[in-house]
mmCIF file of C-alpha atoms in Angstrom:
data_model
loop_
_atom_site.group_PDB
_atom_site.id
_atom_site.type_symbol
_atom_site.label_atom_id
_atom_site.label_comp_id
_atom_site.label_asym_id
_atom_site.label_seq_id
_atom_site.Cartn_x
_atom_site.Cartn_y
_atom_site.Cartn_z
ATOM 1 C CA UNK A 6 -10.389 15.307 -18.050
ATOM 2 C CA UNK A 7 -8.079 13.447 -16.001
ATOM 3 C CA UNK A 8 -6.372 10.474 -17.120
ATOM 4 C CA UNK A 9 -7.447 6.629 -15.680
ATOM 5 C CA UNK A 10 -4.643 4.349 -14.304
ATOM 6 C CA UNK A 11 -4.092 1.161 -16.592
ATOM 7 C CA UNK A 12 -5.040 -2.127 -15.720
ATOM 8 C CA UNK A 13 -2.146 -5.051 -15.697
ATOM 9 C CA UNK A 14 -2.923 -8.613 -14.541
ATOM 10 C CA UNK A 15 0.336 -10.526 -13.907
ATOM 11 C CA UNK A 16 0.314 -14.432 -12.794
ATOM 12 C CA UNK A 17 3.838 -14.795 -11.431
ATOM 13 C CA UNK A 18 5.073 -18.055 -10.038
ATOM 14 C CA UNK A 19 8.381 -17.878 -8.036
ATOM 15 C CA UNK A 20 11.165 -19.418 -7.578
ATOM 16 C CA UNK A 21 12.865 -18.445 -4.884
ATOM 17 C CA UNK A 22 16.337 -20.758 -4.545
ATOM 18 C CA UNK A 23 18.043 -18.161 -1.955
ATOM 19 C CA UNK A 24 15.385 -18.162 0.139
ATOM 20 C CA UNK A 25 14.050 -21.336 -0.933
ATOM 21 C CA UNK A 26 10.506 -19.241 -1.398
ATOM 22 C CA UNK A 27 7.993 -21.234 -3.880
ATOM 23 C CA UNK A 28 4.839 -19.973 -4.567
ATOM 24 C CA UNK A 29 2.426 -18.213 -7.217
ATOM 25 C CA UNK A 30 0.691 -14.844 -7.053
ATOM 26 C CA UNK A 31 -1.524 -13.329 -8.907
ATOM 27 C CA UNK A 32 -1.150 -9.347 -9.166
ATOM 28 C CA UNK A 33 -2.780 -6.297 -9.837
ATOM 29 C CA UNK A 34 -1.063 -3.443 -11.649
ATOM 30 C CA UNK A 35 -2.415 -0.546 -11.873
ATOM 31 C CA UNK A 36 -0.125 2.099 -13.686
ATOM 32 C CA UNK A 37 -0.522 5.694 -13.056
ATOM 33 C CA UNK A 38 -0.959 8.086 -16.750
ATOM 34 C CA UNK A 39 2.996 9.310 -15.764
ATOM 35 C CA UNK A 40 4.525 5.702 -14.633
ATOM 36 C CA UNK A 41 6.806 3.814 -17.860
ATOM 37 C CA UNK A 42 6.597 0.339 -18.530
ATOM 38 C CA UNK A 43 10.143 0.557 -17.229
ATOM 39 C CA UNK A 44 9.509 1.436 -13.949
ATOM 40 C CA UNK A 45 5.749 -1.058 -13.626
ATOM 41 C CA UNK A 46 8.050 -3.682 -14.180
ATOM 42 C CA UNK A 47 10.821 -2.961 -12.086
ATOM 43 C CA UNK A 48 7.735 -2.796 -9.385
ATOM 44 C CA UNK A 49 6.552 -6.240 -10.730
ATOM 45 C CA UNK A 50 10.202 -7.380 -10.056
ATOM 46 C CA UNK A 51 10.951 -6.485 -6.524
ATOM 47 C CA UNK A 52 7.727 -7.659 -5.365
ATOM 48 C CA UNK A 53 9.349 -10.950 -7.483
ATOM 49 C CA UNK A 54 12.171 -10.395 -5.219
ATOM 50 C CA UNK A 55 11.413 -9.571 -1.629
ATOM 51 C CA UNK A 56 8.572 -12.311 -2.133
ATOM 52 C CA UNK A 57 5.713 -12.904 0.541
ATOM 53 C CA UNK A 58 2.450 -13.916 1.324
ATOM 54 C CA UNK A 59 2.493 -10.523 3.533
ATOM 55 C CA UNK A 60 4.127 -7.865 0.164
ATOM 56 C CA UNK A 61 1.701 -6.168 -1.610
ATOM 57 C CA UNK A 62 1.806 -3.000 -4.339
ATOM 58 C CA UNK A 63 0.151 -0.194 -3.693
ATOM 59 C CA UNK A 64 -1.346 2.966 -4.767
ATOM 60 C CA UNK A 65 2.386 3.991 -6.071
ATOM 61 C CA UNK A 66 2.819 7.034 -7.892
ATOM 62 C CA UNK A 67 -0.760 8.530 -6.329
ATOM 63 C CA UNK A 68 0.006 8.705 -4.064
ATOM 64 C CA UNK A 69 2.664 10.381 -1.206
ATOM 65 C CA UNK A 70 1.666 8.547 2.261
ATOM 66 C CA UNK A 71 3.396 4.854 0.708
ATOM 67 C CA UNK A 72 5.917 3.022 -0.796
ATOM 68 C CA UNK A 73 5.674 1.514 -3.897
ATOM 69 C CA UNK A 74 5.279 -1.703 -2.187
ATOM 70 C CA UNK A 75 5.243 -3.080 1.473
ATOM 71 C CA UNK A 76 4.762 -5.723 3.722
ATOM 72 C CA UNK A 77 3.017 -5.157 7.044
ATOM 73 C CA UNK A 78 3.151 -7.761 9.689
ATOM 74 C CA UNK A 79 -0.444 -10.000 10.886
ATOM 75 C CA UNK A 80 0.131 -6.794 13.642
ATOM 76 C CA UNK A 81 -0.210 -4.031 11.878
ATOM 77 C CA UNK A 82 3.474 -2.990 12.007
ATOM 78 C CA UNK A 83 5.543 -2.325 8.350
ATOM 79 C CA UNK A 84 8.375 -5.210 7.728
ATOM 80 C CA UNK A 85 9.271 -4.040 4.737
ATOM 81 C CA UNK A 86 9.147 -0.717 2.621
ATOM 82 C CA UNK A 87 10.110 -0.795 -0.951
ATOM 83 C CA UNK A 88 10.751 2.472 -2.674
ATOM 84 C CA UNK A 89 11.990 2.954 -6.574
ATOM 85 C CA UNK A 90 13.525 5.366 -8.044
ATOM 86 C CA UNK A 91 15.677 8.092 -6.284
ATOM 87 C CA UNK A 92 13.650 9.175 -3.440
ATOM 88 C CA UNK A 93 15.221 12.264 -1.434
ATOM 89 C CA UNK A 94 16.917 11.566 1.969
ATOM 90 C CA UNK A 95 14.079 12.923 4.422
ATOM 91 C CA UNK A 96 11.353 10.696 2.755
ATOM 92 C CA UNK A 97 14.338 7.258 3.528
ATOM 93 C CA UNK A 98 15.036 8.770 7.098
ATOM 94 C CA UNK A 99 11.305 8.931 7.967
ATOM 95 C CA UNK A 100 10.301 5.585 6.615
ATOM 96 C CA UNK A 101 13.468 4.199 8.312
ATOM 97 C CA UNK A 102 11.493 5.186 11.593
ATOM 98 C CA UNK A 103 8.693 3.386 10.440
ATOM 99 C CA UNK A 104 9.714 0.014 9.329
ATOM 100 C CA UNK A 105 12.181 -2.523 10.143
ATOM 101 C CA UNK A 106 13.588 -2.187 6.723
ATOM 102 C CA UNK A 107 13.583 0.111 3.637
ATOM 103 C CA UNK A 108 15.064 -0.733 0.427
ATOM 104 C CA UNK A 109 15.278 1.287 -2.569
ATOM 105 C CA UNK A 110 15.485 0.417 -5.588
ATOM 106 C CA UNK A 111 16.855 2.691 -8.328
ATOM 107 C CA UNK A 112 16.598 1.232 -12.244
ATOM 108 C CA UNK A 113 17.863 4.517 -14.059
ATOM 109 C CA UNK A 114 21.530 4.327 -14.979
ATOM 110 C CA UNK A 115 23.214 7.296 -14.564
ATOM 111 C CA UNK A 116 21.119 9.348 -13.086
ATOM 112 C CA UNK A 117 20.813 6.684 -10.435
ATOM 113 C CA UNK A 118 24.434 6.978 -9.926
ATOM 114 C CA UNK A 119 24.691 10.096 -9.721
ATOM 115 C CA UNK A 120 21.630 9.745 -6.898
ATOM 116 C CA UNK A 121 23.997 7.233 -5.227
ATOM 117 C CA UNK A 122 27.490 9.490 -5.124
ATOM 118 C CA UNK A 123 25.389 12.861 -3.848
ATOM 119 C CA UNK A 124 23.456 10.637 -1.416
ATOM 120 C CA UNK A 125 25.303 7.380 -0.234
ATOM 121 C CA UNK A 126 27.059 9.187 2.723
ATOM 122 C CA UNK A 127 24.246 10.292 4.258
ATOM 123 C CA UNK A 128 22.318 7.003 3.602
ATOM 124 C CA UNK A 129 24.694 4.980 4.874
ATOM 125 C CA UNK A 130 23.549 5.871 8.212
ATOM 126 C CA UNK A 131 20.531 4.249 8.197
ATOM 127 C CA UNK A 132 21.103 0.786 9.500
ATOM 128 C CA UNK A 133 17.676 -0.717 7.721
ATOM 129 C CA UNK A 134 18.025 0.720 4.289
ATOM 130 C CA UNK A 135 18.985 -1.410 1.440
ATOM 131 C CA UNK A 136 20.046 0.182 -1.856
ATOM 132 C CA UNK A 137 19.555 -2.159 -4.898
ATOM 133 C CA UNK A 138 20.550 -1.098 -8.046
ATOM 134 C CA UNK A 139 19.138 -2.003 -11.898
ATOM 135 C CA UNK A 140 21.442 -1.879 -14.980
ATOM 136 C CA UNK A 141 18.959 0.284 -17.350
ATOM 137 C CA UNK A 142 19.648 -2.024 -20.289
ATOM 138 C CA UNK A 143 18.673 -4.773 -18.630
ATOM 139 C CA UNK A 144 15.798 -3.248 -16.987
ATOM 140 C CA UNK A 145 14.658 -2.099 -20.867
ATOM 141 C CA UNK A 146 15.164 -5.649 -21.526
ATOM 142 C CA UNK A 147 12.892 -6.138 -19.312
ATOM 143 C CA UNK A 148 9.840 -4.063 -21.082
ATOM 144 C CA UNK A 149 9.211 -6.622 -23.631
ATOM 145 C CA UNK A 150 7.027 -9.005 -21.201
ATOM 146 C CA UNK A 151 4.734 -6.311 -20.520
ATOM 147 C CA UNK A 152 0.417 -7.233 -21.757
ATOM 148 C CA UNK A 153 -1.859 -6.348 -20.377
ATOM 149 C CA UNK A 154 -2.318 -10.061 -18.963
ATOM 150 C CA UNK A 155 1.322 -11.245 -18.374
ATOM 151 C CA UNK A 156 1.708 -14.637 -17.345
ATOM 152 C CA UNK A 157 5.436 -14.619 -15.850
ATOM 153 C CA UNK A 158 8.333 -17.260 -14.494
ATOM 154 C CA UNK A 159 10.730 -15.626 -12.084
ATOM 155 C CA UNK A 160 13.898 -17.395 -10.537
ATOM 156 C CA UNK A 161 16.413 -15.816 -8.244
ATOM 157 C CA UNK A 162 19.865 -17.498 -7.273
ATOM 158 C CA UNK A 163 23.032 -16.414 -5.945
ATOM 159 C CA UNK A 164 21.966 -13.104 -6.390
ATOM 160 C CA UNK A 165 20.782 -13.142 -10.207
ATOM 161 C CA UNK A 166 17.647 -13.063 -11.338
ATOM 162 C CA UNK A 167 15.370 -14.869 -14.249
ATOM 163 C CA UNK A 168 11.806 -13.665 -15.206
ATOM 164 C CA UNK A 169 10.454 -14.354 -18.695
ATOM 165 C CA UNK A 170 7.171 -15.934 -20.341
ATOM 166 C CA UNK A 171 7.003 -18.374 -22.349
ATOM 167 C CA UNK A 172 8.581 -16.525 -25.250
ATOM 168 C CA UNK A 173 11.390 -14.990 -24.377
ATOM 169 C CA UNK A 174 13.563 -14.542 -20.501
ATOM 170 C CA UNK A 175 15.447 -11.688 -19.195
ATOM 171 C CA UNK A 176 18.267 -12.025 -16.978
ATOM 172 C CA UNK A 177 19.419 -9.438 -14.170
ATOM 173 C CA UNK A 178 21.699 -8.827 -11.409
ATOM 174 C CA UNK A 179 21.200 -6.483 -9.650
ATOM 175 C CA UNK A 180 24.133 -4.441 -7.871
ATOM 176 C CA UNK A 181 23.863 -3.892 -4.142
ATOM 177 C CA UNK A 182 24.706 -0.668 -3.055
ATOM 178 C CA UNK A 183 24.243 -0.809 0.351
ATOM 179 C CA UNK A 184 23.189 -4.082 2.093
ATOM 180 C CA UNK A 185 21.506 -2.441 5.479
ATOM 181 C CA UNK A 186 19.768 -5.039 7.196
ATOM 182 C CA UNK A 187 16.985 -4.767 10.147
ATOM 183 C CA UNK A 188 16.689 -2.869 12.880
#
C-alpha cells in the first residue's frame, strides 16, 4: 500500500518591501512521503519570495510535467516556472522555452555548489533563467517552523527574508547565482 501525502496548512502574511506587495495567503501544502521538511519549507519560502495572486503550488514531486510552483497569466501562458533543488539542464531548457521566467532555488549546501559548478556555463545561455541559492544552515533553521497548521509572517527587504511565527523568526539571505531576466 502506497503512503499518502501529509497535508499542511499555512496562513502566511507577506510584506515584500522591495516589490510593495502586502497580502495574506492561505496555502495547503501536500508533502509527498519522500519530501523532507526542509524541501517543503523551501517550497513555502519560494512562494513567499515570488508571491503573486496567480502563483500556485503544484503536485510537486508526484509529477514530472509540472514545476514545484508556477504562475499563469490570465490568458493561460506560464509567466513563472519555479523548480527546487538541482534539476537537469535539459529540463531547464524546456522550461525556459515554455515560461517567460524560470527560477531555480537550490538549498542543499555542498551538493548545490557542485551542481552549480558543473552546470553554470551551460545555464548562462538561458537568458530567462534565475538561480537562487539558500544557505543549508538557514534552511535547516527554517524546519523549526514546521507544524501541521502554521501561522507565519514573512518580510522581504533588500534581498533578505525574515520568516517566523509567534515563537521564533528565521533570517535568510538568498544568494543570486544567476540574475536572469524575462524573455
